[in-house]
């Protein structure tokens, strides 16, 4: 565009005409070339297809001649003439093959058809030879039979194929002709369109260039002349860089403006000279009185810099020698302690100010003589009439400020490290204290279950109450330290709000009744299943209810939950009491760590003041908040609001029990399975169960061992894999994922057989690549159904839903179901059974001690793992009470009832001792 701008008017016109001519030549050459290509292809098509058609016709004539020769032998009497006919027939065959071979190069895409014709031709001429031979040896009857039964059908089929090939050639010729005609029309149409577009483009360019290069610039210059007539010189004169008539007009106008400015300047200089000298003296006096050094810097458009003013104090910052010789000094040339980052920052700051006239603010560390200090440059920028940039600024020594900032940053880092160390220390110490405290409480509970002297029982009850109070304080400290150290995370799992209220009421019902208080819950009937963190929601409610019961001596305590819609779903919960109430001033200190309404509350009721602070932090973590409404003497309403989501429609019915018709294991006879489980007793029971059903079983102790066995076995060795989940070395989920990555095992049925039976566990199994899930203790019918479906590919047996039943309580009366062990006793040798029984009893003792210790730990994951193992081992052995306790512990953990889970875990030790005694009595083996 700049090149075009610099052309004169004649040059512009000539350029546009030349461009139109060039486009026309290019379009014409393209059209001629394309039409020539179409004509060449058409001629080649005619030559090829016509020649191929002629050769096929000639080959058909050769077939006719060959047919006549064959029929002529039927009337021939002399054998010599018949043999001569055979020779002529061979010549006809050679001619036919030569013509077919000539067709092949012409029809590249018909090679399969030509090969089929040659094969048929070979059969026809072989039959012709048989006819001649039969006629020569046995005369006409047998030859005539060959002609009618075999020769004529083969000859007609050959002729039909050749006619079809000729039809294909004709059809191809017609199709190609149509395509070439279409290409010709497309070329002519494209040529016409191209000519039209080229003409339109040239006309459009002419109009655009006339407007932008001639009309508009002249209007701008005219407007600029009007501004100059009013002595307005700020407007920039455009187009001075152009070399055409418009550029010469702009340059002349610029000279005219410069002359007018010069004349005005001379007039003003005479009047302002004295005023300037007076103002200069004032400025020098003011700048010398300032704490920093004042400067004025001019930056020309070519990048050159010149200090037009430097106050007397500038020598302190740039040196006296530099001040004397400041004519060549640059702002970015001050003796800075160099680094790539510092140089880049200074250059970028100056560049931004030059471009956008932004204020300049640079901190640089200066090395001057024997001292180093921090220099701050503050300056404003403005553009002068000649396009230069003028900086008016000040230099300040900010070494003291930098030192203070550094000291503050170090103090901040030390404070943050101290806070993190404190939080980590609190978390660690609370955990270390809590473990032995829970052991003390557990032992006290166990001791109180036996008859004691009144004096000893009273002491133990006091130990238990004091320990529970101390454990509550430690739990508060642990939760608060987790929140403070940012280690606490919230979950998003389905839960029932109404069930959560029921659990909290059940937890405090006895305590409320002991104080004569009514504990009530209120929730809408239509409250759906929600997705959130039920453990943390219940923790907030427990804190609120605990306070309500603590500060209430009469009336009732009401727990409420309801849903609100406010940019999504919000769960609103509150606990209302009719206790002592709070004043407005007292409510201000609530929800703060270690704060209560006043000091007398601590002396009278006890507590750490952490519960409400923890509740606030938990609510905020879940996207909500907390608050209180209260009046002295009338009670209080403590509330919270958290963000939740509504669970999928199928979640509420997901765990409904179902009834299945019984199936037989006979169809499974002969299957070979790989059983993967780290528990020897579990493997033995499952092994005997499967073998009794007629299946072959190999065993592996963990996922790694299972993969090794499968990789060493031939394809198809195993019909299915029964995989436990929680195993050392490699768990079942990891092993399944690795197997699915190997194409050999892509279709191998892998069935989870584990005590992890929650919906989340099942979904994890399916996501890892498992085909199905079977829970422990093993339900034979469920196992047979699953194997039938996935190993023999039978349709799954339809389940009939039945009404959901409440979770059964732990059965205290029945310790042992002897049938599984009696069945095992019949299957194995007496010595082996005795060893297994001893191992089972030792396992029971160890589990009892383990559960008592785990109940006091903050991390409940090991307790969940132990409960999972207990369900599996005890269930297989028929230890009913232990298995039920394991299920109850897991159910309590799944519904986030931590207190119930810990209380149930403490019962395992006594139940394990009962199980050992029952085993010794029943089977007569001493542990």
Coordinates of C-alpha atoms in Angstrom, one line a residue, residues 844-845 848 907-919:
X844 CA -9.1 -64.0 66.4
X845 CA -6.9 -63.0 69.4
X848 CA -9.4 -58.4 69.1
X907 CA -16.6 -55.0 71.4
X908 CA -14.5 -57.1 68.9
X909 CA -12.0 -58.1 71.6
X910 CA -14.6 -59.7 73.9
X911 CA -16.4 -61.3 70.9
X912 CA -13.0 -62.8 69.6
X913 CA -12.4 -64.3 73.1
X914 CA -15.9 -65.8 73.0
X915 CA -15.2 -67.2 69.5
X916 CA -12.0 -68.9 70.7
X917 CA -13.7 -70.5 73.6
X918 CA -16.5 -71.7 71.4
X919 CA -14.0 -73.2 68.9

